[in-house]
PDB file of C-alpha atoms in Angstrom:
ATOM      1  CA  MET E   1       0.012   0.026   0.011  1.00 43.00           C
ATOM      2  CA  SER E   2       1.231   3.500  -0.715  1.00 46.00           C
ATOM      3  CA  SER E   3       1.255   6.111   1.878  1.00 49.00           C
ATOM      4  CA  ARG E   4       0.088   9.800   1.369  1.00 52.00           C
ATOM      5  CA  MET E   5       3.247  10.883   3.107  1.00 49.00           C
ATOM      6  CA  GLY E   6       5.555   8.749   0.851  1.00 51.00           C
ATOM      7  CA  ARG E   7       6.721  11.752  -1.056  1.00 57.00           C
ATOM      8  CA  GLY E   8       9.195  12.868   1.599  1.00 58.00           C
ATOM      9  CA  GLU E   9       7.117  15.380   3.477  1.00 65.00           C
ATOM     10  CA  SER E  10       7.033  14.950   7.194  1.00 75.00           C
ATOM     11  CA  PRO E  11       3.982  15.785   9.334  1.00 78.00           C
ATOM     12  CA  VAL E  12       5.989  18.120  11.400  1.00 80.00           C
ATOM     13  CA  GLY E  13       7.242  20.039   8.330  1.00 79.00           C
ATOM     14  CA  LEU E  14       3.722  20.458   6.965  1.00 79.00           C
ATOM     15  CA  VAL E  15       2.419  21.696  10.355  1.00 83.00           C
ATOM     16  CA  ALA E  16       5.284  24.152  10.595  1.00 82.00           C
ATOM     17  CA  LEU E  17       4.647  25.410   7.080  1.00 80.00           C
ATOM     18  CA  ALA E  18       0.956  25.888   7.919  1.00 81.00           C
ATOM     19  CA  ALA E  19       1.776  27.783  11.069  1.00 79.00           C
ATOM     20  CA  VAL E  20       4.177  30.099   9.186  1.00 77.00           C
ATOM     21  CA  GLY E  21       1.557  30.571   6.519  1.00 78.00           C
ATOM     22  CA  LEU E  22      -1.103  31.466   9.028  1.00 77.00           C
ATOM     23  CA  GLY E  23       1.209  33.861  10.960  1.00 74.00           C
ATOM     24  CA  VAL E  24       2.043  35.770   7.703  1.00 73.00           C
ATOM     25  CA  CYS E  25      -1.487  35.751   6.349  1.00 77.00           C
ATOM     26  CA  CYS E  26      -3.021  37.027   9.609  1.00 79.00           C
ATOM     27  CA  GLY E  27      -0.012  38.995  10.940  1.00 78.00           C
ATOM     28  CA  VAL E  28       0.454  41.432   8.076  1.00 78.00           C
ATOM     29  CA  PRO E  29      -3.035  42.943   8.302  1.00 82.00           C
ATOM     30  CA  LEU E  30      -2.700  43.114  12.043  1.00 83.00           C
ATOM     31  CA  LEU E  31       0.601  44.994  11.775  1.00 80.00           C
ATOM     32  CA  LEU E  32      -0.938  47.448   9.283  1.00 82.00           C
ATOM     33  CA  ALA E  33      -3.915  48.017  11.698  1.00 85.00           C
ATOM     34  CA  ALA E  34      -1.626  48.438  14.720  1.00 84.00           C
ATOM     35  CA  GLY E  35       0.580  50.969  12.770  1.00 83.00           C
ATOM     36  CA  ALA E  36      -2.418  52.960  11.756  1.00 85.00           C
ATOM     37  CA  THR E  37      -3.918  52.867  15.279  1.00 85.00           C
ATOM     38  CA  VAL E  38      -0.662  54.030  16.889  1.00 86.00           C
ATOM     39  CA  THR E  39      -0.263  56.794  14.258  1.00 84.00           C
ATOM     40  CA  VAL E  40      -3.713  58.113  14.935  1.00 86.00           C
ATOM     41  CA  ALA E  41      -3.230  57.940  18.695  1.00 86.00           C
ATOM     42  CA  GLY E  42       0.122  59.769  18.356  1.00 86.00           C
ATOM     43  CA  ILE E  43      -1.554  62.547  16.348  1.00 86.00           C
ATOM     44  CA  GLY E  44      -4.287  62.715  18.947  1.00 86.00           C
ATOM     45  CA  ILE E  45      -1.867  63.232  21.835  1.00 87.00           C
ATOM     46  CA  ARG E  46       0.603  65.212  19.790  1.00 87.00           C
ATOM     47  CA  SER E  47       3.409  62.712  20.257  1.00 87.00           C
ATOM     48  CA  TRP E  48       5.639  62.765  17.202  1.00 88.00           C
ATOM     49  CA  ALA E  49       7.706  59.812  18.550  1.00 88.00           C
ATOM     50  CA  LEU E  50       4.429  57.728  18.576  1.00 87.00           C
ATOM     51  CA  VAL E  51       3.453  58.864  15.115  1.00 88.00           C
ATOM     52  CA  LEU E  52       6.886  57.909  13.804  1.00 90.00           C
ATOM     53  CA  ALA E  53       6.610  54.491  15.504  1.00 88.00           C
ATOM     54  CA  GLY E  54       3.186  53.899  14.011  1.00 87.00           C
ATOM     55  CA  VAL E  55       4.262  54.917  10.460  1.00 89.00           C
ATOM     56  CA  SER E  56       7.300  52.672  10.815  1.00 89.00           C
ATOM     57  CA  VAL E  57       5.260  49.643  11.776  1.00 87.00           C
ATOM     58  CA  ALA E  58       2.734  50.290   8.977  1.00 86.00           C
ATOM     59  CA  ALA E  59       5.621  50.790   6.430  1.00 89.00           C
ATOM     60  CA  LEU E  60       7.197  47.545   7.454  1.00 87.00           C
ATOM     61  CA  ALA E  61       3.965  45.639   7.218  1.00 85.00           C
ATOM     62  CA  PHE E  62       3.304  47.091   3.777  1.00 86.00           C
ATOM     63  CA  THR E  63       6.808  46.195   2.619  1.00 88.00           C
ATOM     64  CA  VAL E  64       6.400  42.617   3.735  1.00 83.00           C
ATOM     65  CA  SER E  65       2.999  42.411   2.097  1.00 80.00           C
ATOM     66  CA  ARG E  66       4.283  43.738  -1.237  1.00 82.00           C
ATOM     67  CA  ARG E  67       7.267  41.398  -1.159  1.00 79.00           C
ATOM     68  CA  ARG E  68       5.089  38.405  -0.413  1.00 71.00           C
ATOM     69  CA  THR E  69       2.666  39.347  -3.251  1.00 67.00           C
ATOM     70  CA  GLY E  70       5.609  39.734  -5.664  1.00 66.00           C
ATOM     71  CA  GLU E  71       6.835  36.244  -4.840  1.00 62.00           C
ATOM     72  CA  HIS E  72       3.414  34.809  -5.474  1.00 58.00           C
ATOM     73  CA  GLN E  73       3.174  36.534  -8.854  1.00 58.00           C
ATOM     74  CA  ARG E  74       6.690  35.446  -9.875  1.00 58.00           C
ATOM     75  CA  ALA E  75       5.869  31.817  -8.839  1.00 57.00           C
ATOM     76  CA  GLY E  76       2.647  31.926 -10.806  1.00 56.00           C
ATOM     77  CA  GLN E  77       4.464  33.281 -13.844  1.00 57.00           C
ATOM     78  CA  GLU E  78       7.210  30.662 -13.688  1.00 57.00           C
ATOM     79  CA  SER E  79       4.602  27.844 -13.541  1.00 55.00           C
ATOM     80  CA  VAL E  80       2.838  29.382 -16.627  1.00 53.00           C
ATOM     81  CA  ASP E  81       6.185  29.583 -18.443  1.00 54.00           C
ATOM     82  CA  ALA E  82       7.053  25.976 -17.619  1.00 56.00           C
ATOM     83  CA  HIS E  83       3.979  24.611 -19.415  1.00 56.00           C
TER      84      HIS E  83
END
């Protein structure tokens, strides 16, 4: 009998991959929301350090999001080119 896991994937590796995917998928929007919230709070209390921190967090999340989207687009283009 052939096993579903016979292709070299370990259950631990698949669980780790799923955990990383879930963290990135849910983490990036949360970082964007946190950055926007901190920025608005900083403007409200007139704390430029807080505004700068919020903008930095939002910019980091945006950069990670764009990089991730670019990787998916390149991977999709490579699979189209291969066929």
